PDB file of C-alpha atoms in Angstrom:
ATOM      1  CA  UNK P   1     -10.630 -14.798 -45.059  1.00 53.00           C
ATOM      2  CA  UNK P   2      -6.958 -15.522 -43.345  1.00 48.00           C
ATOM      3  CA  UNK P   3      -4.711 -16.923 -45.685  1.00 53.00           C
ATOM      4  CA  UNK P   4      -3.217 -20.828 -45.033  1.00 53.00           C
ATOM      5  CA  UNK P   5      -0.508 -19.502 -42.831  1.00 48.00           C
ATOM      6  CA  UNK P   6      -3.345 -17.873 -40.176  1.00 46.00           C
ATOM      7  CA  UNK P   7      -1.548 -14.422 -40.901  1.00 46.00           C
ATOM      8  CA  UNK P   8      -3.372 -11.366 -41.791  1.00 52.00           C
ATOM      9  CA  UNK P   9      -1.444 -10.750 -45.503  1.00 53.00           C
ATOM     10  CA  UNK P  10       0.236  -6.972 -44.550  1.00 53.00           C
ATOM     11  CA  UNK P  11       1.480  -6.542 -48.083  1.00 53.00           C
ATOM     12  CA  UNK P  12      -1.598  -5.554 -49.871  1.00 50.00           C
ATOM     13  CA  UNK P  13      -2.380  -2.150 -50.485  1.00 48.00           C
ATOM     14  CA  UNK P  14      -5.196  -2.093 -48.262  1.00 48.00           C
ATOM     15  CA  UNK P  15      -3.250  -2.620 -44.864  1.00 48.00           C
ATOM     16  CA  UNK P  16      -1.079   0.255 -45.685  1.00 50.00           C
ATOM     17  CA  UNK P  17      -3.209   2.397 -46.487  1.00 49.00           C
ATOM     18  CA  UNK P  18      -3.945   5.529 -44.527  1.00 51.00           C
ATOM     19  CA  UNK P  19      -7.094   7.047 -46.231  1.00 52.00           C
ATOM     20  CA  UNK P  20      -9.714   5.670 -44.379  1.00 52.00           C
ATOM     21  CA  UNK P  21     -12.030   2.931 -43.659  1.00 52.00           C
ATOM     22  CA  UNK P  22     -15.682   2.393 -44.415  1.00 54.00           C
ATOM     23  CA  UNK P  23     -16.867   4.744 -41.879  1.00 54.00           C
ATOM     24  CA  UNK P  24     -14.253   7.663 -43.630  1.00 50.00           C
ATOM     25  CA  UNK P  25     -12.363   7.730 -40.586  1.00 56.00           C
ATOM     26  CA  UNK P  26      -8.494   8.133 -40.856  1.00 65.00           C
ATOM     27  CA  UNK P  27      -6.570   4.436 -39.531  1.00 67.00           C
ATOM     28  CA  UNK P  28      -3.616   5.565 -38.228  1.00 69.00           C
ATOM     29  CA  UNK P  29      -0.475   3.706 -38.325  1.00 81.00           C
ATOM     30  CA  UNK P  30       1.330   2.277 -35.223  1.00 82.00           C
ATOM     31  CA  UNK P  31       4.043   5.079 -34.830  1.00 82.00           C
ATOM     32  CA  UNK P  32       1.320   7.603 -35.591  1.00 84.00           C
ATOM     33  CA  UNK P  33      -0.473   6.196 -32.638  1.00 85.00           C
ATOM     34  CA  UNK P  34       2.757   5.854 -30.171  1.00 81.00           C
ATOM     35  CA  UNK P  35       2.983   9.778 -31.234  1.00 83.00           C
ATOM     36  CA  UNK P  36      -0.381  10.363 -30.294  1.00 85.00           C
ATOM     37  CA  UNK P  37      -0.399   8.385 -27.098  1.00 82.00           C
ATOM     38  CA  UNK P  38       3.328  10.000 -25.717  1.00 82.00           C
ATOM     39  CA  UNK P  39       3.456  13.480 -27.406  1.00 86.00           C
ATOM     40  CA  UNK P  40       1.000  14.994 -24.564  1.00 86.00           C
ATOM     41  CA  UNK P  41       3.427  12.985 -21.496  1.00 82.00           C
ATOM     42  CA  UNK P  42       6.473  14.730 -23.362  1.00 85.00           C
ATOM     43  CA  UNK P  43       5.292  18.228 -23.188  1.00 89.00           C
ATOM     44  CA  UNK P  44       3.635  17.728 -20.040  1.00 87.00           C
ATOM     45  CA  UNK P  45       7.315  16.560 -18.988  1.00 86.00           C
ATOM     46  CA  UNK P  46       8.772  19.162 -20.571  1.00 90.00           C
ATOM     47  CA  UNK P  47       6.357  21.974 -18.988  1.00 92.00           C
ATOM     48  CA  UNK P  48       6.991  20.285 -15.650  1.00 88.00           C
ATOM     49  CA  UNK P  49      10.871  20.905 -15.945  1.00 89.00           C
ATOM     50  CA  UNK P  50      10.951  24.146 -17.346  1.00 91.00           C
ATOM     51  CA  UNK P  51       8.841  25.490 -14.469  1.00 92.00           C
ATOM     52  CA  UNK P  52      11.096  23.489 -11.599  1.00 89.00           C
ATOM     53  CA  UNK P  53      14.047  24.881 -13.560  1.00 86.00           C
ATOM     54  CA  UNK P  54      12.560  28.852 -13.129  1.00 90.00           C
ATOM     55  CA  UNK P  55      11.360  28.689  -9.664  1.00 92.00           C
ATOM     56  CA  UNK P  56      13.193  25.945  -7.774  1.00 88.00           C
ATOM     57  CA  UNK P  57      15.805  27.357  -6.119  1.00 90.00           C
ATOM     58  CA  UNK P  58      19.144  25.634  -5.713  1.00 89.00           C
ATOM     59  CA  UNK P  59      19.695  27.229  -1.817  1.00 91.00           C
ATOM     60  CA  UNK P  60      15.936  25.680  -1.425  1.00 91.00           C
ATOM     61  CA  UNK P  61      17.607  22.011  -2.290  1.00 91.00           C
ATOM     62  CA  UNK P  62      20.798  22.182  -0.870  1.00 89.00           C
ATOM     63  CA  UNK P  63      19.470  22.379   2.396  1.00 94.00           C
ATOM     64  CA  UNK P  64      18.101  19.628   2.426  1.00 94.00           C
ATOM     65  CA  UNK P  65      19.403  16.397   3.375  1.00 95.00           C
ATOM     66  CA  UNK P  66      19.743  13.906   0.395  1.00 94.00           C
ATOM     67  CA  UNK P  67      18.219  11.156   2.238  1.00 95.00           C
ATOM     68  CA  UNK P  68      15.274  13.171   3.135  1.00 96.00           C
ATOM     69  CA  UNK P  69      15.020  14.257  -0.697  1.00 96.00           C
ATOM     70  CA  UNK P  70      15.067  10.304  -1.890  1.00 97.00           C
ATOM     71  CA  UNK P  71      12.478   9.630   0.374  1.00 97.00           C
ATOM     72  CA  UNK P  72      10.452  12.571  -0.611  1.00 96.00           C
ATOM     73  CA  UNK P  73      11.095  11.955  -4.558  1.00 95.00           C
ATOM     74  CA  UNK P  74      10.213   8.387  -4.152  1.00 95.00           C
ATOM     75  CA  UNK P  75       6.548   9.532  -2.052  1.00 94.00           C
ATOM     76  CA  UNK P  76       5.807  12.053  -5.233  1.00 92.00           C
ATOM     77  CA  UNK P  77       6.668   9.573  -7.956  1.00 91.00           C
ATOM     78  CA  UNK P  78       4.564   6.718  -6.065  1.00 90.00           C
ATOM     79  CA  UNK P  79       1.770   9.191  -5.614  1.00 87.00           C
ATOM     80  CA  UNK P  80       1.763  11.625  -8.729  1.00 83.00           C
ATOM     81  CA  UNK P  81       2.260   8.437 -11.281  1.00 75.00           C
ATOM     82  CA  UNK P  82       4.149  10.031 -14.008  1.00 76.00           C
ATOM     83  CA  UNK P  83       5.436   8.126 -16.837  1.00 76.00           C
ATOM     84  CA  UNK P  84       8.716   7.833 -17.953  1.00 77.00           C
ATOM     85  CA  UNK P  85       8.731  10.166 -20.571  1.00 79.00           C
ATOM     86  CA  UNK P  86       7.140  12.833 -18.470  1.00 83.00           C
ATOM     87  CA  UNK P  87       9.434  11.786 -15.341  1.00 87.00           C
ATOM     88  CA  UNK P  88      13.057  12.199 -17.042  1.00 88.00           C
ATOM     89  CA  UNK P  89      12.700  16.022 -18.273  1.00 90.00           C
ATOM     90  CA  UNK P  90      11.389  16.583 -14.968  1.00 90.00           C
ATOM     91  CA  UNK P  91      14.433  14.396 -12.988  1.00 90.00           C
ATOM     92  CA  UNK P  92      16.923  15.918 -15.364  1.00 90.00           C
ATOM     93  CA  UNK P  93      15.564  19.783 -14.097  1.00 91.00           C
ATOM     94  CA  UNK P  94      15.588  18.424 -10.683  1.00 92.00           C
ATOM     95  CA  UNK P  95      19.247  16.963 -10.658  1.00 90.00           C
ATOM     96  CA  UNK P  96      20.856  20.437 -12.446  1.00 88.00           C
ATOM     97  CA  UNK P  97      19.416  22.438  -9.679  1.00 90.00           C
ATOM     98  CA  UNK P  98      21.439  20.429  -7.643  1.00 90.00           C
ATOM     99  CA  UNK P  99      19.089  17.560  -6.511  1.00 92.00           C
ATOM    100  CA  UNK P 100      20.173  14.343  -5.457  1.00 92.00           C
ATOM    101  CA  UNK P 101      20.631  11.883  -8.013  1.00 93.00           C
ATOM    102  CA  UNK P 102      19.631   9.508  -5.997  1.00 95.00           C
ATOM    103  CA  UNK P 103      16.209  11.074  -5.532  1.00 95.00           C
ATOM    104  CA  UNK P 104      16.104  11.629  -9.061  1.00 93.00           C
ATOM    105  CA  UNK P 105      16.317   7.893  -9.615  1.00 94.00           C
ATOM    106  CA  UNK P 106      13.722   6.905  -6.926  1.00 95.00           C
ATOM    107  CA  UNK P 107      11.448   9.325  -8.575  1.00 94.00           C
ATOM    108  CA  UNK P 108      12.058   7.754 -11.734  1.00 93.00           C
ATOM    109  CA  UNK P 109      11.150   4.192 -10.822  1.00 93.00           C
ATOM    110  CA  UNK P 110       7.938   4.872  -8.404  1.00 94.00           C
ATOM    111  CA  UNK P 111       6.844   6.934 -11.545  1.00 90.00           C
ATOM    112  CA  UNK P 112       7.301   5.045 -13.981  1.00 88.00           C
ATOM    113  CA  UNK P 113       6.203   1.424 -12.133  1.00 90.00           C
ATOM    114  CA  UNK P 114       3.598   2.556  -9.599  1.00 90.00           C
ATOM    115  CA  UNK P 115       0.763   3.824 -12.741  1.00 86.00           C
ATOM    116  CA  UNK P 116      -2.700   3.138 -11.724  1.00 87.00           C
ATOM    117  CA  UNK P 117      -3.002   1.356 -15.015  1.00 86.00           C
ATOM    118  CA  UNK P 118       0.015  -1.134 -13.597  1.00 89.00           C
ATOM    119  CA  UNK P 119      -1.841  -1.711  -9.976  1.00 90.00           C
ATOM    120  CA  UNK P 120      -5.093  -2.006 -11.597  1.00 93.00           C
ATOM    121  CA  UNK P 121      -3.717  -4.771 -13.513  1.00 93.00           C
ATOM    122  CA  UNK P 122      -1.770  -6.422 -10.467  1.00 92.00           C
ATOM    123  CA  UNK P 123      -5.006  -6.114  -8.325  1.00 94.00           C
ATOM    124  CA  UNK P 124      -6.819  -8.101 -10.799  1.00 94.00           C
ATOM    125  CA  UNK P 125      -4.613 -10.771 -11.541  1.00 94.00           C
ATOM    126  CA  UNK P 126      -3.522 -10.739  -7.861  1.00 92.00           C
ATOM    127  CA  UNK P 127      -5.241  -9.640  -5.344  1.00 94.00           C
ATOM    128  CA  UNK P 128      -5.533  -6.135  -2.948  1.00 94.00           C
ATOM    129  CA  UNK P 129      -2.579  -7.327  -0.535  1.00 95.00           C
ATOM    130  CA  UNK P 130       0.007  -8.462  -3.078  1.00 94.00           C
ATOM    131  CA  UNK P 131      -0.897  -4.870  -4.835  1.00 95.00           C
ATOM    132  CA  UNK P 132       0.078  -3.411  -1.442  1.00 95.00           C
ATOM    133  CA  UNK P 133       2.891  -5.793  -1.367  1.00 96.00           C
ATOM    134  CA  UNK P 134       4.304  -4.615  -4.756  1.00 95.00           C
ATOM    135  CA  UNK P 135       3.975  -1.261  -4.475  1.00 95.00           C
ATOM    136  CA  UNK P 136       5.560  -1.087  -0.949  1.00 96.00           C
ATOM    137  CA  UNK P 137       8.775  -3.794  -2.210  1.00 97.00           C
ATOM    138  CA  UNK P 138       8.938  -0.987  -5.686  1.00 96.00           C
ATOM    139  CA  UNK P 139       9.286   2.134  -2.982  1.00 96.00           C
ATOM    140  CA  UNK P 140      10.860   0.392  -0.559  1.00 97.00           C
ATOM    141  CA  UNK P 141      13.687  -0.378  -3.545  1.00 97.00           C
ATOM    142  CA  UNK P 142      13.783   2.930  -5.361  1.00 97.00           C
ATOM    143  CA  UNK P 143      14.732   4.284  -1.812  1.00 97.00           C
ATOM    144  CA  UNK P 144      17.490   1.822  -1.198  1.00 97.00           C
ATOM    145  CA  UNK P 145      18.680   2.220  -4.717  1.00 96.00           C
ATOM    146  CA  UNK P 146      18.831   6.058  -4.477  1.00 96.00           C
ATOM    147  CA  UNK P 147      20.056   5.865  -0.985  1.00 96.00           C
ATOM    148  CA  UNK P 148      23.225   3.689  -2.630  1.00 95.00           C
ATOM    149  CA  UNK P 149      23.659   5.671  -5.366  1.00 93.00           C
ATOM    150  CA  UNK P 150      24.125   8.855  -2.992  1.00 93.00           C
ATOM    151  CA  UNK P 151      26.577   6.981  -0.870  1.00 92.00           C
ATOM    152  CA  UNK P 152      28.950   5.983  -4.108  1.00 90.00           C
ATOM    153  CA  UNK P 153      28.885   9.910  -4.569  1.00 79.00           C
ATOM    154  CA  UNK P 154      27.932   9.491  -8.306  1.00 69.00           C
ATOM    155  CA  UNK P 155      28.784  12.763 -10.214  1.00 68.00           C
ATOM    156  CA  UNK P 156      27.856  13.064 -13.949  1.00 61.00           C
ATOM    157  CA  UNK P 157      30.566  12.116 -16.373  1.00 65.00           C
ATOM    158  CA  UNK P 158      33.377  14.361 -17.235  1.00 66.00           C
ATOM    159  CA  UNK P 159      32.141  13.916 -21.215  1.00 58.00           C
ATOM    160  CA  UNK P 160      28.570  14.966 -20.300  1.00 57.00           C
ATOM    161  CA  UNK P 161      26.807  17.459 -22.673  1.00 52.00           C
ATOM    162  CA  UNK P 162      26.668  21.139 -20.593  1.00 52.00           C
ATOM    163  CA  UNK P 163      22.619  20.837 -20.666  1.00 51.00           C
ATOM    164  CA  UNK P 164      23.586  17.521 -18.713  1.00 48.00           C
ATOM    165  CA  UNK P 165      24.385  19.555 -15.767  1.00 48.00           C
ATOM    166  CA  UNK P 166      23.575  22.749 -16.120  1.00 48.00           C
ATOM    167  CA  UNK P 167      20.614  25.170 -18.295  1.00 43.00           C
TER     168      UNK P 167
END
Protein backbone atom coordinates (compact mmCIF):
# COMPACT_ATOMS: atom_id res chain seq x y z
CA UNK A 1 0.00 0.00 0.00
CA UNK A 2 1.70 3.44 -1.48
CA UNK A 3 1.14 6.18 0.69
CA UNK A 4 -1.15 9.46 -0.68
CA UNK A 5 1.86 11.00 -2.27
CA UNK A 6 2.38 7.63 -4.74
CA UNK A 7 5.98 7.39 -3.10
CA UNK A 8 7.34 4.27 -1.73
CA UNK A 9 7.95 5.74 2.19
CA UNK A 10 12.16 5.16 2.27
CA UNK A 11 12.31 6.13 5.91
CA UNK A 12 11.11 3.06 7.58
CA UNK A 13 13.36 0.64 8.86
CA UNK A 14 12.49 -1.87 6.45
CA UNK A 15 13.87 -0.07 3.22
CA UNK A 16 17.16 0.32 4.86
CA UNK A 17 17.64 -2.58 5.92
CA UNK A 18 20.31 -4.92 4.65
CA UNK A 19 19.53 -8.33 6.35
CA UNK A 20 17.49 -9.92 4.00
CA UNK A 21 14.22 -10.49 2.47
CA UNK A 22 11.71 -13.29 2.75
CA UNK A 23 13.65 -15.63 0.70
CA UNK A 24 16.97 -14.85 3.29
CA UNK A 25 18.73 -13.39 0.53
CA UNK A 26 20.99 -10.29 1.24
CA UNK A 27 19.25 -6.78 -0.69
CA UNK A 28 22.01 -4.90 -1.42
CA UNK A 29 22.07 -1.25 -1.45
CA UNK A 30 22.57 0.92 -4.61
CA UNK A 31 26.36 1.76 -4.11
CA UNK A 32 26.86 -1.85 -3.07
CA UNK A 33 25.48 -2.76 -6.41
CA UNK A 34 27.45 0.08 -8.58
CA UNK A 35 30.55 -1.74 -6.65
CA UNK A 36 29.52 -4.94 -7.75
CA UNK A 37 28.65 -4.05 -11.29
CA UNK A 38 32.23 -1.77 -11.92
CA UNK A 39 34.76 -3.41 -9.49
CA UNK A 40 35.42 -6.40 -12.14
CA UNK A 41 35.75 -3.40 -15.34
CA UNK A 42 38.30 -1.64 -12.86
CA UNK A 43 40.62 -4.48 -12.35
CA UNK A 44 40.11 -5.75 -15.68
CA UNK A 45 41.29 -2.04 -16.61
CA UNK A 46 43.80 -2.10 -14.36
CA UNK A 47 45.26 -5.68 -15.49
CA UNK A 48 44.99 -4.39 -19.05
CA UNK A 49 47.42 -1.39 -18.26
CA UNK A 50 49.80 -2.96 -16.17
CA UNK A 51 50.51 -5.57 -18.86
CA UNK A 52 50.71 -2.72 -21.88
CA UNK A 53 52.90 -0.85 -19.39
CA UNK A 54 55.51 -4.20 -19.06
CA UNK A 55 55.59 -5.27 -22.57
CA UNK A 56 54.72 -2.35 -24.85
CA UNK A 57 57.63 -0.93 -25.90
CA UNK A 58 58.02 2.80 -26.36
CA UNK A 59 60.55 2.29 -29.73
CA UNK A 60 57.43 -0.12 -30.81
CA UNK A 61 55.07 3.25 -30.64
CA UNK A 62 57.19 5.83 -31.68
CA UNK A 63 57.45 4.47 -34.93
CA UNK A 64 54.49 4.74 -35.70
CA UNK A 65 52.72 7.49 -37.22
CA UNK A 66 50.13 9.20 -34.85
CA UNK A 67 47.52 9.26 -37.40
CA UNK A 68 47.88 5.67 -38.09
CA UNK A 69 47.73 5.03 -34.16
CA UNK A 70 44.21 7.18 -33.88
CA UNK A 71 42.87 5.23 -36.47
CA UNK A 72 44.01 2.01 -35.04
CA UNK A 73 42.89 3.03 -31.29
CA UNK A 74 39.60 4.12 -32.56
CA UNK A 75 39.16 0.32 -34.69
CA UNK A 76 40.09 -1.50 -31.11
CA UNK A 77 37.84 0.63 -28.94
CA UNK A 78 34.86 0.25 -31.61
CA UNK A 79 35.57 -3.44 -31.75
CA UNK A 80 36.82 -4.59 -28.19
CA UNK A 81 33.84 -2.41 -26.38
CA UNK A 82 35.47 -1.53 -23.20
CA UNK A 83 33.89 0.67 -20.76
CA UNK A 84 35.07 3.66 -19.44
CA UNK A 85 36.37 2.56 -16.37
CA UNK A 86 38.25 -0.27 -17.97
CA UNK A 87 39.32 2.11 -21.02
CA UNK A 88 41.12 5.05 -18.94
CA UNK A 89 43.79 2.80 -16.92
CA UNK A 90 44.37 1.26 -20.13
CA UNK A 91 44.60 4.92 -22.25
CA UNK A 92 46.57 6.34 -19.38
CA UNK A 93 49.36 3.12 -19.87
CA UNK A 94 49.07 3.72 -23.48
CA UNK A 95 49.75 7.60 -23.49
CA UNK A 96 53.01 7.23 -20.83
CA UNK A 97 54.58 4.85 -23.20
CA UNK A 98 54.45 7.55 -25.44
CA UNK A 99 51.15 7.00 -27.40
CA UNK A 100 49.31 9.56 -29.04
CA UNK A 101 46.91 11.33 -27.06
CA UNK A 102 44.92 11.64 -29.64
CA UNK A 103 44.56 7.89 -30.06
CA UNK A 104 44.12 7.64 -26.53
CA UNK A 105 41.02 9.79 -26.80
CA UNK A 106 39.52 7.99 -29.88
CA UNK A 107 39.95 4.85 -27.95
CA UNK A 108 38.21 6.31 -25.18
CA UNK A 109 35.03 7.36 -26.94
CA UNK A 110 34.51 4.18 -29.44
CA UNK A 111 34.90 2.29 -26.03
CA UNK A 112 33.00 3.76 -24.05
CA UNK A 113 29.89 4.64 -26.75
CA UNK A 114 30.09 1.73 -29.20
CA UNK A 115 28.92 -1.23 -26.13
CA UNK A 116 26.82 -3.86 -27.60
CA UNK A 117 24.41 -3.06 -24.83
CA UNK A 118 24.25 0.75 -26.48
CA UNK A 119 23.69 -0.67 -30.29
CA UNK A 120 21.38 -3.22 -29.09
CA UNK A 121 19.36 -0.54 -27.72
CA UNK A 122 19.73 1.87 -30.86
CA UNK A 123 18.83 -1.13 -33.18
CA UNK A 124 15.67 -1.55 -31.39
CA UNK A 125 14.43 1.75 -31.06
CA UNK A 126 15.89 2.53 -34.52
CA UNK A 127 16.52 0.39 -36.88
CA UNK A 128 19.83 -1.77 -38.45
CA UNK A 129 20.94 1.27 -40.78
CA UNK A 130 20.73 4.17 -38.32
CA UNK A 131 22.80 1.59 -35.90
CA UNK A 132 25.32 1.53 -38.78
CA UNK A 133 24.82 5.17 -39.12
CA UNK A 134 25.71 5.89 -35.43
CA UNK A 135 28.37 3.85 -34.99
CA UNK A 136 30.17 4.97 -38.22
CA UNK A 137 29.29 9.17 -37.30
CA UNK A 138 30.85 7.98 -33.29
CA UNK A 139 34.25 6.55 -35.18
CA UNK A 140 34.21 8.71 -37.78
CA UNK A 141 34.31 11.63 -34.79
CA UNK A 142 36.65 10.06 -32.28
CA UNK A 143 39.10 10.03 -35.33
CA UNK A 144 38.64 13.64 -36.22
CA UNK A 145 38.74 14.58 -32.60
CA UNK A 146 42.03 12.70 -31.96
CA UNK A 147 43.34 13.71 -35.28
CA UNK A 148 42.78 17.61 -33.88
CA UNK A 149 43.99 17.05 -30.74
CA UNK A 150 47.42 15.69 -32.29
CA UNK A 151 47.64 18.68 -34.53
CA UNK A 152 47.27 21.35 -31.39
CA UNK A 153 50.36 19.26 -30.08
CA UNK A 154 48.63 18.81 -26.63
CA UNK A 155 51.30 17.90 -23.97
CA UNK A 156 50.18 17.10 -20.37
CA UNK A 157 50.21 19.99 -17.97
CA UNK A 158 53.30 21.25 -16.37
CA UNK A 159 51.35 20.58 -12.73
CA UNK A 160 50.60 16.96 -13.71
CA UNK A 161 51.17 14.24 -11.02
CA UNK A 162 54.63 12.13 -12.23
CA UNK A 163 52.28 8.84 -12.60
CA UNK A 164 50.52 11.31 -15.15
CA UNK A 165 53.31 10.82 -17.48
CA UNK A 166 55.44 8.48 -16.50
CA UNK A 167 55.39 4.78 -14.12
Amino acid sequence: QLPPSGLPDVSSEEAHSHEGDSNGTKRLSGLEKAVERTAPWVLIGLLSAALLHVFLPPAWIARIPQHIQVVGLAAVGSTVSVPALAGLPVALAYLSKGGSPGATVAFIITGALLTPASLQVLKSASGTMSTFLSAGIVIITSILAGMVLNTLHWTPPDGAPASFTTW
